[in-house]
Coordinates of C-alpha atoms and ligand atoms in Angstrom, one line a residue:
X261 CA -8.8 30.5 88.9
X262 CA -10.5 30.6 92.4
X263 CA -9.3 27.7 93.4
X264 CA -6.0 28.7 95.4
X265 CA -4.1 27.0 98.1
X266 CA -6.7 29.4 100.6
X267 CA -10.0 27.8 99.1
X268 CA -8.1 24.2 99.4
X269 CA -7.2 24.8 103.5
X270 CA -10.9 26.0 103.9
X271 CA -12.2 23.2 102.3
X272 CA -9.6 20.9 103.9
X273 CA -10.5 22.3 107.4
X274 CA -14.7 21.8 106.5
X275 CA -14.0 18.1 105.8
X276 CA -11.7 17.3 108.7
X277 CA -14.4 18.3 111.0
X278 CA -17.2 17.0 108.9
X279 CA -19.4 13.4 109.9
X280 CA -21.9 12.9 106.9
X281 CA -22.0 14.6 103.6
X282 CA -24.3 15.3 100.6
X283 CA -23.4 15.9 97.6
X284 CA -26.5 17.4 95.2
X285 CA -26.6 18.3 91.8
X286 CA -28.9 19.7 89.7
X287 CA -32.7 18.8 88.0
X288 CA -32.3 16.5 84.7
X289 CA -29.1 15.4 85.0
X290 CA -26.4 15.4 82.4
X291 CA -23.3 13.2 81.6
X292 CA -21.2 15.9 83.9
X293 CA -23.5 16.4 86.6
X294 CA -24.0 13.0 87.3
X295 CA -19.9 11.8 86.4
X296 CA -18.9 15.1 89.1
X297 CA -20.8 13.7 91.7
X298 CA -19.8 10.1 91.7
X299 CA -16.5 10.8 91.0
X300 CA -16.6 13.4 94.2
X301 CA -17.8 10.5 96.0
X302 CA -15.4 8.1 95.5
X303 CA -13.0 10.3 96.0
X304 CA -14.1 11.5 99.4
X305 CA -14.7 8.0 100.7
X306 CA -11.4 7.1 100.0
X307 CA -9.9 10.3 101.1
X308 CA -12.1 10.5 104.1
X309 CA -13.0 7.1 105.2
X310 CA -14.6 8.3 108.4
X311 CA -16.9 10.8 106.4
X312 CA -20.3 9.5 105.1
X313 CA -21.1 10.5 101.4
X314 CA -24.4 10.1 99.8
X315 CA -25.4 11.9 96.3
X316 CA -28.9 13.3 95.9
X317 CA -30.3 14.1 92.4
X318 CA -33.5 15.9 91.8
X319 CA -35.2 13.6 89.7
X320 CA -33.9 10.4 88.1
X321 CA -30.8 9.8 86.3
X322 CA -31.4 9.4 82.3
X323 CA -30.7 5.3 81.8
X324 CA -27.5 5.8 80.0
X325 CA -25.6 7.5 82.8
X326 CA -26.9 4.3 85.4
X327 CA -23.8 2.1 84.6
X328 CA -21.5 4.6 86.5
X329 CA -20.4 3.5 89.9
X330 CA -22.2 4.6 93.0
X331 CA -25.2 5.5 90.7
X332 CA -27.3 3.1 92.1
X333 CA -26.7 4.0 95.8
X334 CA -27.5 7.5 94.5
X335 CA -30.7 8.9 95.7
X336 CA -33.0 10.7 94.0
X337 CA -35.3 13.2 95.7
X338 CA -38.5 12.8 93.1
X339 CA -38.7 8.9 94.2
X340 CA -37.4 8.5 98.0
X341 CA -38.2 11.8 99.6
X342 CA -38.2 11.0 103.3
X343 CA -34.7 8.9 103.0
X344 CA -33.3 12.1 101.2
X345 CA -34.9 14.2 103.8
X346 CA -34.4 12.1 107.1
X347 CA -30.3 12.5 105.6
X348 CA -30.7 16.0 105.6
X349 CA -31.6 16.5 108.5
X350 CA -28.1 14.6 110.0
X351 CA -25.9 15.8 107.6
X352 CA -23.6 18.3 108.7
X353 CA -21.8 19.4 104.6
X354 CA -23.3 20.0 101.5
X355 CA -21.5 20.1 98.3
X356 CA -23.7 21.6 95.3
X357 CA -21.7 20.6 91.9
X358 CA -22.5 21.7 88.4
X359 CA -25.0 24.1 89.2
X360 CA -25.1 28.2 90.2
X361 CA -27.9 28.7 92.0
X362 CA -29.4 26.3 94.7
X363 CA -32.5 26.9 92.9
X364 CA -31.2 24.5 90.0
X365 CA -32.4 21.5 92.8
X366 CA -35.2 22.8 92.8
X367 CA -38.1 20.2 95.2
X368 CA -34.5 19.3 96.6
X369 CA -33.0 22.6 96.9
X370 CA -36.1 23.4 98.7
X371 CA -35.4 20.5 101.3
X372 CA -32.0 21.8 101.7
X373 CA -33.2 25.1 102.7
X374 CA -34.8 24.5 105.9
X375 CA -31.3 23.6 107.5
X376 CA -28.2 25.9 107.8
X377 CA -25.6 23.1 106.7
X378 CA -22.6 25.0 105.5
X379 CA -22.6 24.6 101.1
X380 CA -19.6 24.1 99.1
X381 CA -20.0 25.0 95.2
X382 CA -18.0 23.4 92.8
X383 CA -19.1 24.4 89.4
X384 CA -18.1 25.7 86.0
X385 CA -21.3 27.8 84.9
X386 CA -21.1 31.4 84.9
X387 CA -22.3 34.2 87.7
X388 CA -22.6 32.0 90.8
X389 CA -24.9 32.9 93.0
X390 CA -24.1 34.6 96.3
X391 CA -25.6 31.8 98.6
X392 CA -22.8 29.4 99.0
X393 CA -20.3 29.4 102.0
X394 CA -17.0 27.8 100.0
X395 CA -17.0 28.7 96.0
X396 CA -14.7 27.2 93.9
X397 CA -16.2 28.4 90.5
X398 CA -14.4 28.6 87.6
X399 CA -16.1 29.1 83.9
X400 CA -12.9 28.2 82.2
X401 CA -13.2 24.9 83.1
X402 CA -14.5 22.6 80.3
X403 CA -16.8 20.7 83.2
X404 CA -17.2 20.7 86.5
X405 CA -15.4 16.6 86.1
X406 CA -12.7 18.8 84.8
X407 CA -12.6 21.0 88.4
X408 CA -13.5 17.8 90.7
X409 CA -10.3 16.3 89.4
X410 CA -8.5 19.5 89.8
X411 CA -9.6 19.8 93.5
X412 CA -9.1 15.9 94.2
X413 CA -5.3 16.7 92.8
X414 CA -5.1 19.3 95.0
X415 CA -6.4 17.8 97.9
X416 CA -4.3 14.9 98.1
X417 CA -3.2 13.2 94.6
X418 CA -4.1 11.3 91.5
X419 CA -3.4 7.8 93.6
X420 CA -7.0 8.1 95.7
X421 CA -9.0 7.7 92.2
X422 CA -10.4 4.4 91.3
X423 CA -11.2 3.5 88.1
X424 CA -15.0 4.0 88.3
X425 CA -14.2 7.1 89.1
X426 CA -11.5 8.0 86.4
X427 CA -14.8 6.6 84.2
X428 CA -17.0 9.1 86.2
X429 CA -15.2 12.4 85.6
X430 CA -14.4 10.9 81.8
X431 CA -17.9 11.4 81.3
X432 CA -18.3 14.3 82.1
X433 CA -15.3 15.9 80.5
X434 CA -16.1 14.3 76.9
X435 CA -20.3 14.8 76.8
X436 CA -19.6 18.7 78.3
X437 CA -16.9 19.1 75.8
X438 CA -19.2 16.9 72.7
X439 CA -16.2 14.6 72.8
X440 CA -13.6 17.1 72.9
X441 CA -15.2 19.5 69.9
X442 CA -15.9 23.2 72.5
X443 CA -15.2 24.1 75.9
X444 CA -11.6 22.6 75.3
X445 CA -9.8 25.5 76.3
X446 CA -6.1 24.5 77.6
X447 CA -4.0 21.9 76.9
X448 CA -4.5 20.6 81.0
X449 CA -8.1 19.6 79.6
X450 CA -6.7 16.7 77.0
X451 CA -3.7 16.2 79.9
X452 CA -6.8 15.3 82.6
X453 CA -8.2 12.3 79.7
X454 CA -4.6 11.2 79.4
X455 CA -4.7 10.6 83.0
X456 CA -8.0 8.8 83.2
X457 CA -7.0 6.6 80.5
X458 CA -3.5 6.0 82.8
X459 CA -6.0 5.7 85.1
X460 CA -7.5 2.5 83.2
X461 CA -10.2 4.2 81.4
X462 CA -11.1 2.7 78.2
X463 CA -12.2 5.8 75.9
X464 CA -13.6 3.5 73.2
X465 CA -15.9 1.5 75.5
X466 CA -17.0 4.8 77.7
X467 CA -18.2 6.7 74.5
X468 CA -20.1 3.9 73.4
X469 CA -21.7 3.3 76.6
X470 CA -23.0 6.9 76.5
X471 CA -23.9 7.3 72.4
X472 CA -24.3 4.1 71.6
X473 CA -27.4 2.9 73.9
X474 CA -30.1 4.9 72.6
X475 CA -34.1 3.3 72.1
X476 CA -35.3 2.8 68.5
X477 CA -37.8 5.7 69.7
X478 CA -35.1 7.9 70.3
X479 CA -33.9 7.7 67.0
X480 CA -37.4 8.0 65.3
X481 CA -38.3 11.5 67.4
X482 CA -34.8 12.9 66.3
X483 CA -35.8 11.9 62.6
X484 CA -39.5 13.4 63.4
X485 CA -37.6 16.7 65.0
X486 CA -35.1 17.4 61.6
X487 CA -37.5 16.3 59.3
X488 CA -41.1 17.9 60.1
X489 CA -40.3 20.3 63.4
X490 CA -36.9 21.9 62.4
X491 CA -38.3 25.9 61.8
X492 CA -35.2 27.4 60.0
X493 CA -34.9 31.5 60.5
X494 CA -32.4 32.3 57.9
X495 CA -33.1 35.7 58.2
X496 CA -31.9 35.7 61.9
X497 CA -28.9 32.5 61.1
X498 CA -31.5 30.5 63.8
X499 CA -33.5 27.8 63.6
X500 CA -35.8 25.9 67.0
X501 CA -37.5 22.4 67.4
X502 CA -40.4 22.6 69.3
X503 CA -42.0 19.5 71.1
X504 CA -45.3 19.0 72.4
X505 CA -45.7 16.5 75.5
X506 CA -48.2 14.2 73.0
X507 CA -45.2 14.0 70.8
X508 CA -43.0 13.4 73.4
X509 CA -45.4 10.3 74.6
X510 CA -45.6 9.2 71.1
X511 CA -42.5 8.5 70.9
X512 CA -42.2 6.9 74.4
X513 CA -40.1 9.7 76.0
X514 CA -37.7 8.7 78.7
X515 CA -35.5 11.4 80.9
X516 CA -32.2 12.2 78.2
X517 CA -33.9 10.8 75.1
X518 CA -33.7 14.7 73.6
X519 CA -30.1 15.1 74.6
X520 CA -27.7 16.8 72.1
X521 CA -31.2 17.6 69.8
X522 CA -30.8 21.1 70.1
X523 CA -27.4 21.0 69.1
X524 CA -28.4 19.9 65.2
X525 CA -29.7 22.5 64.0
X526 CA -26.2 24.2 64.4
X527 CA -24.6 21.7 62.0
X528 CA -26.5 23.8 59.5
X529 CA -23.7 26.4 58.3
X530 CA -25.6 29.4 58.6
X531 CA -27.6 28.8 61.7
X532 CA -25.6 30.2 64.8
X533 CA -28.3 29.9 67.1
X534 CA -30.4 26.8 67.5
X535 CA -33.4 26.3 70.4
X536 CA -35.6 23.4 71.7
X537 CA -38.5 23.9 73.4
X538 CA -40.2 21.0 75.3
X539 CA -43.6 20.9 77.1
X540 CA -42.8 19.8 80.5
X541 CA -44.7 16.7 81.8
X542 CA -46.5 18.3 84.0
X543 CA -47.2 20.7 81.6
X544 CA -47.1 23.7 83.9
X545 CA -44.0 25.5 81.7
X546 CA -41.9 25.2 78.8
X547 CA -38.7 23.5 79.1
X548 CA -35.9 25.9 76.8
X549 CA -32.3 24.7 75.5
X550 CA -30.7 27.2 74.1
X551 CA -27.3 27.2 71.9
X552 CA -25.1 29.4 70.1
X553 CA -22.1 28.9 68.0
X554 CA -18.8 31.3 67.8
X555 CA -18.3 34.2 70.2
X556 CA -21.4 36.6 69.1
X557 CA -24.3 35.6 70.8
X558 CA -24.2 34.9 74.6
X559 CA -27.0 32.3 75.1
X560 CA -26.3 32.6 78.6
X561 CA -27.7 36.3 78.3
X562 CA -30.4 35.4 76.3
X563 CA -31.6 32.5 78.8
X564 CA -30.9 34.8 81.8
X565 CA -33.1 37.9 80.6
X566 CA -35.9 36.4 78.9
X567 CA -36.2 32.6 80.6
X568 CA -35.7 32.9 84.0
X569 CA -32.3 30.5 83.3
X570 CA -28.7 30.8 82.9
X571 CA -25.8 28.3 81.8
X572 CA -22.4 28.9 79.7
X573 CA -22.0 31.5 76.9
X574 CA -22.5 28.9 74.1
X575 CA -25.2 26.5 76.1
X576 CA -28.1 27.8 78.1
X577 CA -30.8 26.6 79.1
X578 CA -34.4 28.4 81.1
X579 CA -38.2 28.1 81.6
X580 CA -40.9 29.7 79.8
X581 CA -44.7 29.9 81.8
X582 CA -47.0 29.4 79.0
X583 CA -48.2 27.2 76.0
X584 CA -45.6 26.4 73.0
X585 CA -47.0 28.3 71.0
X586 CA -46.6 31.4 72.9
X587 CA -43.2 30.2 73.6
X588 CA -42.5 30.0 70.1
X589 CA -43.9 33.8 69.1
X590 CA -41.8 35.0 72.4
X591 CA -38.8 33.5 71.0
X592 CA -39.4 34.6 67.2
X593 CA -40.0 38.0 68.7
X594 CA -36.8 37.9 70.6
X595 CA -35.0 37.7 67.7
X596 CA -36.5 40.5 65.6
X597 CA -36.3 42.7 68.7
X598 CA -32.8 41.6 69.5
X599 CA -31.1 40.4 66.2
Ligands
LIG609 P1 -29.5 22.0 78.6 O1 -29.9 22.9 77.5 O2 -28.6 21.0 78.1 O3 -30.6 21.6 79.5 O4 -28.6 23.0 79.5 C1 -27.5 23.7 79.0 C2 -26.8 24.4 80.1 O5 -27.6 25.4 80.7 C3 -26.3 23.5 81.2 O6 -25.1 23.9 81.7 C4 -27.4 23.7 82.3 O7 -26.8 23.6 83.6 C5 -27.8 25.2 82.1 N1 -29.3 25.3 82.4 C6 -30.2 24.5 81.8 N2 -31.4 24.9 82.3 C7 -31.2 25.9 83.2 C8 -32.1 26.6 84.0 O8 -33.3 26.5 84.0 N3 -31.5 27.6 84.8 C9 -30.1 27.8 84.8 N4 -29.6 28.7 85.6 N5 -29.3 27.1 84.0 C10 -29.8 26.1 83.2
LIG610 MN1 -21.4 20.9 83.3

């Protein structure tokens, strides 16, 4: 754990003389990314009411993450540049959660750059970069919600959390854990939900606002993924779904509509590692997921040496700069090289 009593003072001592905060997390965000953030937030405000906190998200949050509180004060660097920017350049902290590497903001992390505001990492993903000025990384942690609440305890007590944000870091904690199934790894994990619902978190109504709010077209592309996409490798226990941007307008894409797709194929008994590939809109690159199940494939390896990415040992994610199709035969070739 590198979040001792040393890394709490420091952090102490950086907000005490802080004015105006950011708090940034990273391109596409999750359930945890987005929960983190608001939560951190919330908590800050009330810890700090002198400070001012604003979140900044690369591009826009998926719709079933917009009920959280503060996520409509949140800004979002792909749609309001020049307010993100023009806060920049006042703001004197920067806290970077759920991500490595600052270039995981990418346009934003970019902006960022251009000023020497000191950076605070609070994150769960493994190998942090060497670019932050206060880490408090620690891959054990099922989610960075999970290491939020862990530093708010620390900082001053369970009694500065409201209950939007007890609903923010629940969010986090069950869609990084897929509702408690992996990344569970102490008993302090299923402690933390215990205290959200103390907290006045209703489980029931949380899990449905995040599973249960999917389009009809969401549901039609998943059954157009498993039924004429899915390309099983039983030779190499893998299988990948592969999406073209025509099919993703098809089926009226919106930002989180193929969440949790690429973890299907793993339902399969044999398959233990499962990809999705999707053309980006732009359609400069290939957007890669990339899962594994058990403890003998590191996805995180796999996404760091061939896709220019990185992520958890079990869930990855990268880029590929090329057409699918190419993406596909690099992929299939990975495996015969490699399995
Ligand atoms: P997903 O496949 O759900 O997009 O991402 C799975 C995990 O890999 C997440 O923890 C995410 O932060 C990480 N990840 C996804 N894409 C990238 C990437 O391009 N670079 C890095 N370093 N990590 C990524
Ligand atoms: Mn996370």
């Amino acid at each position: 754990m590198l979040h001792q009593a040393i890394h709490i003072q420091a952090l102490q001592d950086m907000l005490g003389s802080a004015e105006r905060c950011l708090v940034a997390s990273h391109v596409n965000p999750d359930g945890d990314a987005v929960g983190a953030s608001l939560a951190w937030r919330s908590y800050l405000r009330a810890a700090y009411p002198a400070l001012e906190v604003r979140v900044a998200f690369p591009n826009r949050l998926p719709e079933f993450l917009r009920w959280i509180e503060g996520a409509e004060q949140a800004l979002v660097y792909a749609d309001s540049k020049e307010a993100v920017e023009s806060y920049i350049k006042i703001c004197d902290l920067v806290f970077c959660l759920d991500l490595n590497a600052i270039d995981r903001l990418e346009a934003l992390g970019e902006a960022l750059a251009d000023r020497s505001i000191p950076r605070v990492l609070i994150d769960h993903h493994l190998k942090p970069a060497e670019e932050f000025d206060l880490v408090f990384s620690d891959a054990s942690m099922s989610s960075t919600s999970e290491l939020v609440y862990r530093i708010a305890l620390a900082l001053g007590g369970k009694s500065l959390l409201t209950k939007g944000a007890a609903e923010a870091l629940y969010v986090g904690l069950m869609t990084d854990t897929g509702s408690f199934s992996f990344n569970v790894n102490t008993p302090e994990t299923f402690r933390m939900a215990a205290d959200l619902m103390e907290l006045g978190v209703d489980k029931d109504e949380v899990a449905s606002k995040i599973y249960d709010s999917y389009s009809e077209k969401r549901m039609r592309l998943l059954g157009h993924c498993l039924l004429n996409k899915m390309r099983a490798l039983p030779k190499h226990k893998a299988a990948y779904i592969s999406l073209s941007r025509k099919e993703l307008d098809d089926f009226g894409f919106q930002p989180g509509d193929t969440e949790g797709f690429v973890n299907m194929p793993l339902s399969i008994k044999k398959v233990t590692l499962s990809a999705l590939f999707t053309e980006s809109q732009d359609k400069t690159h290939i957007r890669v997921s990339l899962r594994s199940k058990g403890k003998d494939i590191s996805v995180n390896e796999m996404a760091r040496k061939h896709f220019k990415g990185g992520g958890h040992f079990n869930a990855s994610g990268g880029k590929y700069f090329g057409s699918l199709e190419d993406c596909e035969a690099y992929f299939e070739n990975i495996l015969k090289t490699e399995f």
